[in-house]
XYZ file of C-alpha atoms in Angstrom:
622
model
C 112.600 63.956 104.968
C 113.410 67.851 104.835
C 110.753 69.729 102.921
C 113.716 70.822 100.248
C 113.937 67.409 99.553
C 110.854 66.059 99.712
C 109.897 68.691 96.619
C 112.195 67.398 94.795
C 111.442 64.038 95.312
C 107.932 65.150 94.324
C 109.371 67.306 90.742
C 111.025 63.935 89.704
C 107.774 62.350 90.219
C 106.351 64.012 88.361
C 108.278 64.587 85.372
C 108.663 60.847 85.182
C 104.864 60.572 85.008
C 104.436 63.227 82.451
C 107.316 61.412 80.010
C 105.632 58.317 80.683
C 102.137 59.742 79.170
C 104.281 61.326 76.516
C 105.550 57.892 75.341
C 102.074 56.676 75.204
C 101.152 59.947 73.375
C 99.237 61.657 75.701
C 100.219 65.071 76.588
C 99.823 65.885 79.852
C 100.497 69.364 81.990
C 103.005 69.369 85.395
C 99.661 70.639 87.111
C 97.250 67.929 85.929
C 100.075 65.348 87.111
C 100.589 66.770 90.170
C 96.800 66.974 90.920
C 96.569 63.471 90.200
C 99.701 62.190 92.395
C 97.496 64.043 95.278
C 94.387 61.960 94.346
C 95.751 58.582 94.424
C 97.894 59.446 97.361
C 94.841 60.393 99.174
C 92.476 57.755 97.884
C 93.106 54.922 100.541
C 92.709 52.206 98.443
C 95.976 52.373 96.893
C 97.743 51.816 100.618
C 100.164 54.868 100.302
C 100.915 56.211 103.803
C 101.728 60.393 103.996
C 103.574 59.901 107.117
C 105.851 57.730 106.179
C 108.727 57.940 103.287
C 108.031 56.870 99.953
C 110.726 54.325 98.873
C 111.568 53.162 95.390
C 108.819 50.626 95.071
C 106.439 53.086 96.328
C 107.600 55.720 93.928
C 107.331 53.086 90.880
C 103.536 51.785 92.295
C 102.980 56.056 92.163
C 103.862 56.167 89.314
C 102.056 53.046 87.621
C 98.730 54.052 89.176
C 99.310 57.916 87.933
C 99.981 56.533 84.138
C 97.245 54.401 83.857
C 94.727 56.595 85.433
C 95.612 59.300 83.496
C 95.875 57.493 79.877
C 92.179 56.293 80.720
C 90.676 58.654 78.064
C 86.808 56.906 78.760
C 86.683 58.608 82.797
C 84.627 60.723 83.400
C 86.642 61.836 86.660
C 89.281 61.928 84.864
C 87.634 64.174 82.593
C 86.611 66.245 85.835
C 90.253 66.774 87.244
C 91.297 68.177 83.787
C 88.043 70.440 83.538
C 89.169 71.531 87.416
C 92.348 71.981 86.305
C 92.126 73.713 83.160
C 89.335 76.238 84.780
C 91.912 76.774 87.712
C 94.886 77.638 85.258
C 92.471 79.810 82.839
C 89.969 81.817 85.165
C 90.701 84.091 87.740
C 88.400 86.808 88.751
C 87.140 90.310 86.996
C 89.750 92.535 88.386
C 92.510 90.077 87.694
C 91.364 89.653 84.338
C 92.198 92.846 83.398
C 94.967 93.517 85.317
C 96.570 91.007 83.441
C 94.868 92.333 80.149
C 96.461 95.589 80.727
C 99.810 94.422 82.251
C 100.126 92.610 78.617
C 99.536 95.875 76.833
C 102.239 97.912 78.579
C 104.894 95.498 78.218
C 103.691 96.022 74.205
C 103.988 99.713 74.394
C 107.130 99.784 76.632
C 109.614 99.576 74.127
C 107.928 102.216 71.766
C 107.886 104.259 74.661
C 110.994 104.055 75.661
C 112.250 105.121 72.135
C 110.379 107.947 72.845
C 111.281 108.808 76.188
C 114.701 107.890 75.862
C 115.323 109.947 72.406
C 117.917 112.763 72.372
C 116.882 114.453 68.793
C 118.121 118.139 67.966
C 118.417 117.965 64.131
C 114.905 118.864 62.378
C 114.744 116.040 60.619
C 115.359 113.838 64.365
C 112.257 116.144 65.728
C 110.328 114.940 63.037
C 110.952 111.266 63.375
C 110.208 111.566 67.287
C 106.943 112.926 66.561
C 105.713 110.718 63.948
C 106.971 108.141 66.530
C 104.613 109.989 69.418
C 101.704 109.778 66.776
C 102.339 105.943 66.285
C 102.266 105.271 70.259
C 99.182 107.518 70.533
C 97.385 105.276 68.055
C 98.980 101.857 69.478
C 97.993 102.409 73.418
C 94.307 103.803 72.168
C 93.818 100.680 70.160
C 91.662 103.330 67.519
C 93.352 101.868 64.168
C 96.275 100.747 62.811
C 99.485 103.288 62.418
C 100.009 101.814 59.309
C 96.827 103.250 57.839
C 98.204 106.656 56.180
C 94.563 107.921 56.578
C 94.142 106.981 60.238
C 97.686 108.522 60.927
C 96.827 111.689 59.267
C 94.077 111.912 61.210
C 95.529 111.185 64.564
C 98.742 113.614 63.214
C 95.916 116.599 63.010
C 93.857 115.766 66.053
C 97.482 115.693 67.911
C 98.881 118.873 66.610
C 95.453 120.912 68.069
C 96.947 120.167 71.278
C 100.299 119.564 71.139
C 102.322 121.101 67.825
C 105.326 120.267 66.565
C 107.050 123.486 68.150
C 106.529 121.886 72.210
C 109.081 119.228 71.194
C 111.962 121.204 72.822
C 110.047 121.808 76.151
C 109.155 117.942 75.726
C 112.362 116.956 75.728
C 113.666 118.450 78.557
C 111.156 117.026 80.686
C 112.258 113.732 83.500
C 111.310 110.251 81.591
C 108.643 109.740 84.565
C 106.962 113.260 82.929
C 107.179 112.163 79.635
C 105.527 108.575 80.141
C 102.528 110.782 82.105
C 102.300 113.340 79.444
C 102.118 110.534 76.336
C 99.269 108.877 78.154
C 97.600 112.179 78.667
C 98.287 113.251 74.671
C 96.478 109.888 74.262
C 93.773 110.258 76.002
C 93.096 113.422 74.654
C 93.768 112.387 71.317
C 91.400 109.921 71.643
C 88.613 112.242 73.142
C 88.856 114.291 70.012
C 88.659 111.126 67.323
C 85.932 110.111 69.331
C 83.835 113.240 69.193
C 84.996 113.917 65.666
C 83.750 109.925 64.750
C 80.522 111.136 66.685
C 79.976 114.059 64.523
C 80.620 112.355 61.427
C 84.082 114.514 60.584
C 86.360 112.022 61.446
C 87.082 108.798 63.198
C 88.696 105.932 60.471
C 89.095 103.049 61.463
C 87.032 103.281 65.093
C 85.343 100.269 65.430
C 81.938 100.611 67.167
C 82.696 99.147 70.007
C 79.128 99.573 72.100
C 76.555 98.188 69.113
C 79.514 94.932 69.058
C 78.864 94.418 72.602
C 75.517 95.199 72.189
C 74.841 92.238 70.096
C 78.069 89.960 71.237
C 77.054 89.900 75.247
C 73.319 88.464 74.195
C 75.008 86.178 72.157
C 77.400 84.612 74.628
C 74.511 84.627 77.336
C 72.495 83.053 74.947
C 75.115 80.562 74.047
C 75.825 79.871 77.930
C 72.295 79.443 79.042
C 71.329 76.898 76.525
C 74.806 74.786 77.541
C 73.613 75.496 80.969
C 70.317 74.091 80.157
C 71.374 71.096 78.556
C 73.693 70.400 81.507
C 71.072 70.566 84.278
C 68.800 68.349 82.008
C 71.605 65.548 81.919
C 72.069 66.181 85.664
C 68.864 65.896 87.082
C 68.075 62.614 84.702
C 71.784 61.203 86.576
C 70.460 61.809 89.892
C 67.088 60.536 89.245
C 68.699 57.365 87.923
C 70.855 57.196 91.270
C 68.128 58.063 93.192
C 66.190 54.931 91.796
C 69.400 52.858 92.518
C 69.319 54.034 95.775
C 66.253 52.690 96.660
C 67.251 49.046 94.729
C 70.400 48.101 95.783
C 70.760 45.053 93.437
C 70.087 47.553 90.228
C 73.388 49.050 91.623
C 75.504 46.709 90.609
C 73.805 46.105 86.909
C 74.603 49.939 87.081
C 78.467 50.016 88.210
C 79.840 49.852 85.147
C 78.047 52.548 83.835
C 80.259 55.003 86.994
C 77.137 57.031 86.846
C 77.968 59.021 90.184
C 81.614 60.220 88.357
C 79.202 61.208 85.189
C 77.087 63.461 87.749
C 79.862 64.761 89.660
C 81.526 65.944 85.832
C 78.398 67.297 84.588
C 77.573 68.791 87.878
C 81.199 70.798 87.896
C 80.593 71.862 84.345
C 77.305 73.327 85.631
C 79.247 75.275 88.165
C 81.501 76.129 86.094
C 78.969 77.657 83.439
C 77.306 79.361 86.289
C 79.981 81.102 87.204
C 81.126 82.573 83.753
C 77.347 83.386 83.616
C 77.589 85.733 86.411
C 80.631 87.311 84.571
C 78.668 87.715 81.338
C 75.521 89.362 83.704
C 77.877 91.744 85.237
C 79.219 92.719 82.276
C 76.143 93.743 80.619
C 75.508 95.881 83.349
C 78.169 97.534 83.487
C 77.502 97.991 79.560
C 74.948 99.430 80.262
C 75.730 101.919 82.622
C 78.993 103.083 80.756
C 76.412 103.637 77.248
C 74.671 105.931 79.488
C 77.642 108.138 80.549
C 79.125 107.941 77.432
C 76.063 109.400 75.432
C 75.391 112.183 78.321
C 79.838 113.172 77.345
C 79.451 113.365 73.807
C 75.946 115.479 74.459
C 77.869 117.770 77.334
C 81.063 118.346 75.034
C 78.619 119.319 72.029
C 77.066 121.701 74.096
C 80.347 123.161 75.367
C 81.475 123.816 71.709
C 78.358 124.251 70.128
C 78.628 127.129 67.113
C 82.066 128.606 69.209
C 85.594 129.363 67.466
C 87.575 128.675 70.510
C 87.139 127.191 73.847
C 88.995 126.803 76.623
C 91.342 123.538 77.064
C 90.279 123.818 81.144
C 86.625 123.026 79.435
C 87.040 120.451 76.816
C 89.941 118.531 78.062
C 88.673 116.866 81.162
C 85.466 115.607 79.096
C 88.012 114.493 76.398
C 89.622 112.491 78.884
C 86.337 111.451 80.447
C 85.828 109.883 76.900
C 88.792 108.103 76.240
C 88.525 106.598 79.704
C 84.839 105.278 78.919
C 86.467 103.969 75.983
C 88.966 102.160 77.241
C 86.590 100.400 79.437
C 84.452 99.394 76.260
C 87.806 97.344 75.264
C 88.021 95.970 78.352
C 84.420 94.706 78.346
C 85.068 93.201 74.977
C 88.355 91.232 75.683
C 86.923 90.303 78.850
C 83.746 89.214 76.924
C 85.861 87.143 74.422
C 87.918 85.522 77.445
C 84.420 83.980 78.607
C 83.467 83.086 75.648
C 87.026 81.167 75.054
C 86.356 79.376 78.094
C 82.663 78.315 77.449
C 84.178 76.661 74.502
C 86.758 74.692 75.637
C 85.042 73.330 78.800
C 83.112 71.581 76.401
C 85.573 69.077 74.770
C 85.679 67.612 78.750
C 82.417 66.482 78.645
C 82.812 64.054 75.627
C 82.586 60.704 78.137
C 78.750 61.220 78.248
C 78.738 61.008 74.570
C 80.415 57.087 74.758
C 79.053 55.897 77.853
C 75.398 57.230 78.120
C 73.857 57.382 74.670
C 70.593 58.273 74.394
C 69.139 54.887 73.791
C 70.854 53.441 77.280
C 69.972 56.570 78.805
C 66.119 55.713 78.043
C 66.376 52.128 78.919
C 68.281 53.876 82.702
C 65.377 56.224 83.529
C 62.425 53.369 82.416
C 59.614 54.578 84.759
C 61.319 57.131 86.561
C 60.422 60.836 86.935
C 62.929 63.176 86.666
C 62.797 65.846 88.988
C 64.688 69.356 88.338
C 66.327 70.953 91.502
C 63.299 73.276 91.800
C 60.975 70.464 92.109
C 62.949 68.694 94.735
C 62.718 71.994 96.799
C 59.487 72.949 96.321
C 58.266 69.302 97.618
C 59.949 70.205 101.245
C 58.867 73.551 101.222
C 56.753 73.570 103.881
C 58.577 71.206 106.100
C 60.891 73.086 108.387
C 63.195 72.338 111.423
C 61.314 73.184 114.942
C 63.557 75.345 116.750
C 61.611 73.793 119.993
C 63.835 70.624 119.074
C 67.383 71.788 119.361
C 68.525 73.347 122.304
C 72.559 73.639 121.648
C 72.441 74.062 117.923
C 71.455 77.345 116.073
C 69.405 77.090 112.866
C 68.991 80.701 110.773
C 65.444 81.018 108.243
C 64.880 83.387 105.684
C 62.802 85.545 107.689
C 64.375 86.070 110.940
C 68.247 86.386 109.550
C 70.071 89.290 108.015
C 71.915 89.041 104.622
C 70.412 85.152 104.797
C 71.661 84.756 100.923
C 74.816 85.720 101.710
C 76.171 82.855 104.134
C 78.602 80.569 103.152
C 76.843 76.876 102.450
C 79.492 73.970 102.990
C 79.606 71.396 100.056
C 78.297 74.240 97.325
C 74.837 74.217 99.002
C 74.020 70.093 98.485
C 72.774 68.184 100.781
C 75.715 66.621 103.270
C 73.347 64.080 104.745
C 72.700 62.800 101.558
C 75.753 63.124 100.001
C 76.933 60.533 102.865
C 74.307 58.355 103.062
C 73.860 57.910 99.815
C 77.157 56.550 98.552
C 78.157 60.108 96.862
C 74.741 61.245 95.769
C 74.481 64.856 95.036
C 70.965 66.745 96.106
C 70.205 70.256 96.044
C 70.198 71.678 99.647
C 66.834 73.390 100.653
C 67.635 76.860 102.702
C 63.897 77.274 103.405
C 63.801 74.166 105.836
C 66.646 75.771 108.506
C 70.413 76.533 107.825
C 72.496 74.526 110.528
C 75.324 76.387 112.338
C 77.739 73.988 113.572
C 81.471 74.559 114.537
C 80.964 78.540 112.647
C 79.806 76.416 109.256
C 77.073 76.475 107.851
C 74.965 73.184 106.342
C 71.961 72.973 104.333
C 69.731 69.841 103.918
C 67.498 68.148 101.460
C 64.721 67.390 103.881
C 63.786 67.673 107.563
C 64.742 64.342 108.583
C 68.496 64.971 106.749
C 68.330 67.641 108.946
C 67.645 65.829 111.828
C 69.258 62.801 111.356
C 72.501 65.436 110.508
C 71.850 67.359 113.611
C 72.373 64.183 115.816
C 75.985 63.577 115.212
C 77.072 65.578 112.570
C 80.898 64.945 112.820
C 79.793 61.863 111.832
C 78.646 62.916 108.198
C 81.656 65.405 107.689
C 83.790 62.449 108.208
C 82.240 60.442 105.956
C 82.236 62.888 103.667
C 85.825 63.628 104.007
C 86.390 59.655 103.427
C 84.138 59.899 100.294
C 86.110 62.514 98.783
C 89.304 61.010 99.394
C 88.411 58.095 96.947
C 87.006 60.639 94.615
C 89.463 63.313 94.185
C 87.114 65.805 91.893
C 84.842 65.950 94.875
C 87.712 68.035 96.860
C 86.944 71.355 94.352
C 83.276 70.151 93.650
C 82.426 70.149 97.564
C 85.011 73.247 98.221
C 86.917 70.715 100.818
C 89.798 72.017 100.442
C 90.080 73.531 104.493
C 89.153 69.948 105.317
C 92.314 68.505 103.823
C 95.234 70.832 105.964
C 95.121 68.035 108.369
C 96.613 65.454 105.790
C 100.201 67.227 106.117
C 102.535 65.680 108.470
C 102.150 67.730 111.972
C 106.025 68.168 111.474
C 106.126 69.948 108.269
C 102.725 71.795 109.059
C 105.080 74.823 110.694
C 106.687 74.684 107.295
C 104.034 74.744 104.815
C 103.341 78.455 103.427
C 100.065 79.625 104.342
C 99.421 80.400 100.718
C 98.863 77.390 100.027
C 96.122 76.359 102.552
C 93.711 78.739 101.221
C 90.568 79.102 104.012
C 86.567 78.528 102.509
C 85.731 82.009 104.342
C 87.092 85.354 105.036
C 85.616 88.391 106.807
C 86.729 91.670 107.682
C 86.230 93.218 110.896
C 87.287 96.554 112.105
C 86.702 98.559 115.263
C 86.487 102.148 115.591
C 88.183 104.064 118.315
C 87.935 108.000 119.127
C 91.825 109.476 118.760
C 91.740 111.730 121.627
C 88.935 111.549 124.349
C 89.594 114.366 125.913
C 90.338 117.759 124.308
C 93.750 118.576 123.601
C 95.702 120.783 125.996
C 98.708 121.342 124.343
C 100.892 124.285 124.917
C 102.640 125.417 121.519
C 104.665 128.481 122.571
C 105.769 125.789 125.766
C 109.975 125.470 125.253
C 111.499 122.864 127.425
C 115.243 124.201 126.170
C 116.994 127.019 128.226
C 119.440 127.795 125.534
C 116.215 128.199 123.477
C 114.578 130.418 125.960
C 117.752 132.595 125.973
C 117.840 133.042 122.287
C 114.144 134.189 122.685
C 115.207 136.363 125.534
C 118.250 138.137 123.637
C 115.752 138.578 120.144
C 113.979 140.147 122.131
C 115.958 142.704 123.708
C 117.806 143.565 120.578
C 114.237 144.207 118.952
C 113.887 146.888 121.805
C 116.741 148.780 120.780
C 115.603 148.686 117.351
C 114.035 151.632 115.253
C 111.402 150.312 112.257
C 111.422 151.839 109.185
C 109.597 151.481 106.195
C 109.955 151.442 102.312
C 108.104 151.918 99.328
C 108.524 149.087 96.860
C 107.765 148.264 93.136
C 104.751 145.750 95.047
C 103.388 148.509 96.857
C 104.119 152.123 95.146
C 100.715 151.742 93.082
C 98.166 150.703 96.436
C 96.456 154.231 97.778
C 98.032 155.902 100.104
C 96.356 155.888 103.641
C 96.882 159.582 106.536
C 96.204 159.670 109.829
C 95.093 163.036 111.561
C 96.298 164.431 114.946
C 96.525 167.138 117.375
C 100.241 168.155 117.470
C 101.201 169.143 121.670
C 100.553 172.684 123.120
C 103.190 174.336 124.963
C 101.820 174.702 128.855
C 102.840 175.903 131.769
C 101.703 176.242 135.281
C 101.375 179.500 137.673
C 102.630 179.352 141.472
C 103.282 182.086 144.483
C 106.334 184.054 144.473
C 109.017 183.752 146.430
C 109.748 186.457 149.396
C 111.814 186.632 152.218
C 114.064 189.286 154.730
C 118.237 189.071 154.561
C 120.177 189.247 157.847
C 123.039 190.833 158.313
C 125.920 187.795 158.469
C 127.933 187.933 161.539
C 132.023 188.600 160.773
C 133.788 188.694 164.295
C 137.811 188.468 164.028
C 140.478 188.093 166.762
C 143.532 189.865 166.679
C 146.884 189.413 167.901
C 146.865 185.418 167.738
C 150.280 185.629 165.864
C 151.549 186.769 168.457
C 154.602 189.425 168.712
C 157.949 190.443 170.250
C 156.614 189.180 173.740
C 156.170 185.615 174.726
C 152.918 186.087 176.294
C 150.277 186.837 173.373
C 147.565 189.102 174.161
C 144.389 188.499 171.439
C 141.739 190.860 171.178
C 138.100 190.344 169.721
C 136.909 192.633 167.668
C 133.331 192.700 166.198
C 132.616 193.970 162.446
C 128.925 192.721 162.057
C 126.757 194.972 160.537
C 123.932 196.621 162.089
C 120.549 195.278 160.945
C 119.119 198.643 160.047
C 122.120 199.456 157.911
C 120.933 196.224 155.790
C-alpha cells in the first residue's frame, strides 16, 4: 500500500475511533487514539500483522479493541498512555518554553505595532494620537501596568518624553518600518529602565508588581508542593514493588494477585515519578537562575544610583545601557514567573491520572498486600549491593566503566531509565532500581545497569537475550515504550519497504553527541604575491599610468582643511656660479700657398701654351 494511502487509511481510523468514544461520551484526543492504535497493533496478542494489509475486518477488530480499551476508565495503563500523552503534548524543554512564551506575545503586540509603524500622521492632532499610541505599546510589550490606568500612563507618558519628546515624531516617521519596530523596543526598554529605577527610589513605579519577592516565595512553594507529591509517589512505588517482589518469589500468590494488575499500577506511578522529577529539575534551575539575576539586578540599580547620584544631567551614553541592562533583567523575571506557573499547571493536572490507585488499592487492601513484607526504598536496595561489584578478571570481550576509573561517569546514557534490564525480564515486568556502583555494562555502544552482581552476570552471558525479551514485554505493555525510552528499539517494526520513506523525524535516536575536529587553515606560510597581474592589458594600463605620471608636474593647494595647520620651511644652499681655469691656446700661421696657371683658355692659336706662375707669400713677410 503507498505510504499516501496508507495515512489515510490510518486518519479514517482514527477518526472512527474517536466518534466511537464520543458516542459513549468519552472525549478522546487524535493523539491519544493514535497512540493507542500503535499499542494494540504492536501487542501480539491481538494477531494484527504490520506487514501485511489491513482489510475491512481487520480495520473493524482495530477498531473494537481501540474503543473498549480506551472507554476502560478503571486502567491504570490506560491511565499511563494519557499521562504520556498529555506530558508529551504539554512539556517541551526551557528554551522552548519561552520561545513559545514570547512568540505568543509578539503576535499580541504586532497589530499595535503595526498601527504604529504603518501610520502616516501630519495633522497635530494625528501626531498626538500616534504618540499616545507609542505610550500604550511601551506599556503593553513591558508588561509594567495596564494602559488603561490614567496614572500608570501618565507616568509612562513622562518617563517617555525624557527621552524621546513629542517634537522627534517627524524624524520618527521618516524612518524604514524595520527602524521603527527596533527603535519602539529600544523606547521600551528604556522606558522601562527608568520606571524601574524610579519604583526603586520610591518616585514612581504604579502598578509594578514585585516580581522577585513573588518568585521568592512562589518557587519554594511549587518545590515544596512537588517534593511532597514526589514523596508520596515513591512511597506507593516502593510498597508496589515490594508486593511484586513477594509475588515473585510465590508464584501461586500471583494469580490471587492478577486482578489487582499491580505491575500496570507500578509502571503508572513509576512514570508519574519521572515525570515529577523532571519538572523538579525545572523548578531547581529556575531558582538558580533567580538567584543569580537578584544579584545583578541589585548591583544595576546600585551602579545607576551612583552614576546619577546628586547630578542635574548625565549623559544618555551613561545611563542608557544600564537602563536597558534593567529592563532586560526584568524581562527575564517574567519569564521565570510564567515559566514557574507552566510547571506548576502541569504538577496539577498529572494528578487527576493517578485516580486508579484510589479504586483499586485502598489502603485497607493495600495492608492486607504487604502483610509481613518490608518495604524497601530504592536507596536501600542499593546500598545492600554496594559492595558487590563485577570482577573485571571475569570478562574478557565486554567493557564495564566504575565510578572511579571513568570520566563524566554520571553523565552516560543508562538504557531502560537506569532499572535493572535483567530484572525487568526475568521478572515478568518488574521494575528495580539499577545500581551504577556494581559496573556499568557497555554492550553494542549502550550502556546497562544492574540490580545485583549476578543480574550482571547472568546479563553479561547473552544479553541479546534480555533486550529481546524486553522488547517482547513492552510490546504487550505499550506505556513501557516511553517508560523504558524504547523508542530506537521499535524502527525495526516498519515494513523494510517503506523504511526509505519514513522521515527521519520521526525515528528520534536515545543519544546524540557532537564531535568536531580541528584542522590548521594553512600549514605553511602564505606566499602570495599581491602586486602579481596575470592580465597583459592590465600590465599595459599600469605601464601607460605610468608614463603619463612622468610627464606630469605636481602642484599643490591650500584648502579650507588645511589653511589653519602651521606652516612647515625647508632651508638650502642656493648654487654658486663656478668655473674652471686651463692653458691658453698658442700657435705660428703659415703662409697659404696660391699658385695659378695661365693661358689654359687658350687663344688665337690652336696650340695653348700655359704658364705657372707662383704668388705664395714669403714666410718672413707673414
Amino acid at each position: 500500500m503507498p505510504l499516501t494511502q496508507a495515512e489515510s487509511v490510518i486518519k479514517n481510523i482514527i477518526r472512527e475511533i474517536g466518534q466511537e468514544c464520543a458516542a459513549h461520551g468519552e472525549i478522546v484526543s487524535e493523539t491519544l487514539v493514535a497512540f493507542m492504535v500503535k499499542a494494540v497493533v504492536l501487542d501480539p496478542s491481538n494477531g494484527f500483522n504490520i506487514e501485511r494489509t489491513l482489510v475491512k475486518s481487520d480495520v473493524q477488530k482495530l477498531v473494537k479493541l481501540c474503543v473498549t480499551r480506551l472507554l476502560d476508565t478503571k486502567n491504570p495503563s490506560l491511565d499511563t498512555i494519557k499521562m504520556q500523552v498529555y506530558f508529551d503534548m504539554n512539556y517541551t524543554s526551557r528554551e522552548d518554553f519561552l520561545e513559545e512564551h514570547h512568540r505568543v506575545l509578539e503576535s499580541r503586540l504586532s497589530s499595535v505595532s503595526r498601527e504604529i509603524t504603518d501610520n502616516r500622521a501630519s495633522a497635530r492632532e494625528e501626531l498626538e494620537s500616534l504618540y499616545r499610541k507609542i505610550v500604550s505599546y511601551v506599556l503593553l510589550r513591558s508588561g509594567l501596568g495596564s494602559p488603561t490606568d490614567i496614572k500608570i500612563v501618565r507616568e509612562a507618558t513622562a518617563a517617555l518624553q525624557s527621552v524621546f519628546p513629542q517634537t522627534e515624531l517627524a524624524t520618527f516617521l521618516t524612518l524604514t518600518k524595520k527602524d521603527k519596530e527596533r527603535q519602539l523596543k529600544e523606547l521600551t526598554m528604556i522606558v522601562t529602565g527608568i520606571r524601574l529605577f524610579n519604583r526603586d527610589c520610591g518616585k514612581g513605579g504604579e502598578g509594578i508588581d514585585d516580581l522577585p519577592a513573588i518568585l521568592h516565595e512562589a518557587i519554594p512553594a511549587t518545590t515544596q508542593y512537588i517534593d511532597a507529591q514526589l514523596q508520596n509517589a515513591q512511597d506507593q512505588v516502593y510498597r508496589y514493588t515490594a508486593i511484586l517482589e513477594k509475588v515473585t518469589k510465590n508464584p501461586l500468590l500471583g494469580k490471587e494477585l492478577e486482578q489487582y494488575m499491580l505491575k500496570e499500577a507500578l509502571y503508572n506511578m513509576r512514570q508519574y515519578e519521572i515525570f515529577l522529577q523532571i519538572i523538579l529539575s525545572d523548578v531547581i534551575t529556575c531558582a538558580q537562575e533567580v538567584e543569580m539575576m537578584m544579584k545583578q539586578f541589585a548591583a544595576q540599580l546600585e551602579q545607576l544610583k551612583m552614576t546619577v547620584k546628586s547630578k542635574t544631567a548625565v549623559p544618555t551614553s551613561q545611563v542608557f545601557p544600564i537602563f536597558m541592562a534593567l529592563a532586560n533583567l526584568w524581562t527575564s523575571f517574567q519569564d521565570e514567573t510564567v515559566l514557574i506557573s507552566i510547571l506548576s499547571n502541569l504538577t496539577t493536572h498529572l494528578e487527576p491520572f493517578l485516580g486508579a490507585h484510589e479504586a483499586l488499592f485502598p489502603e485497607k487492601v493495600m495492608q492486607g498486600l504487604l502483610g509481613d513484607v518490608t518495604v524497601k526504598t530504592d536507596a536501600n536496595r542499593i546500598e545492600e549491593h554496594m559492595e558487590y561489584r563485577v570482577h573485571l578478571s571475569d570478562f574478557k570481550k565486554l567493557e564495564w566503566f566504575f565510578p572511579e576509573t571513568t570520566a563524566n561517569f554520571d553523565k552516560l546514557l543508562i538504557q531502560y531509565r537506569g532499572f535493572c534490564g535483567y530484572s525487568f525480564a526475568t521478572s515478568d515486568g518488574l521494575l528495580l532500581p539499577g545500581n551504577p556502583a556494581i559496573g556499568i555494562l557497555k554492550y553494542k555502544e549502550k550502556y546497562y545497569t544492574f540490580n545485583t552482581r549476578d543480574a550482571a552476570y547472568s546479563f553479561a552471558e547473552n544479553p541479546e537475550n534480555y533486550i529481546d525479551l524486553i522488547k517482547e514485554k513492552a510490546k504487550k505493555n505499550a506505556e513501557l515504550i516511553q517508560l523504558l525510552e524504547l523508542h530506537q528499539q521499535f524502527e525495526t517494526l516498519i515494513p523494510y519497504s517503506q523504511m526509505r520513506d519514513v522521515d527521519k523525524h520521526y525515528i528520534k535516536p536515545i543519544t546524540r553527541s557532537e564531535n568536531s575536529t580541528q584542522t590548521d587553515t594553512h600549514i605553511l606560510q602564505p606566499t602570495i604575491v599581491r602586486s602579481y597581474e596575470w592580465n597583459e592589458w592590465e600590465l599595459r594600463r599600469k605601464a601607460i599610468k605610468l608614463a603619463n605620471l612622468r610627464q606630469k608636474i605636481t602642484h599643490s593647494v591650500q584648502t579650507d582643511l588645511s589653511h589653519m595647520r602651521r606652516e612647515n620651511s625647508s632651508q638650502v644652499y642656493p648654487p654658486k656660479n663656478t668655473g674652471t681655469q686651463s692653458m691658453t691656446e698658442d700657435g705660428s700661421q703659415v703662409p697659404r700657398p696660391q699658385v695659378y696657371i695661365s693661358g689654359l683658355r687658350g687663344g688665337r692659336s690652336k696650340v695653348t701654351h700655359g704658364v705657372k706662375v707662383n704668388l705664395t707669400r714669403a714666410v718672413e713677410e707673414t
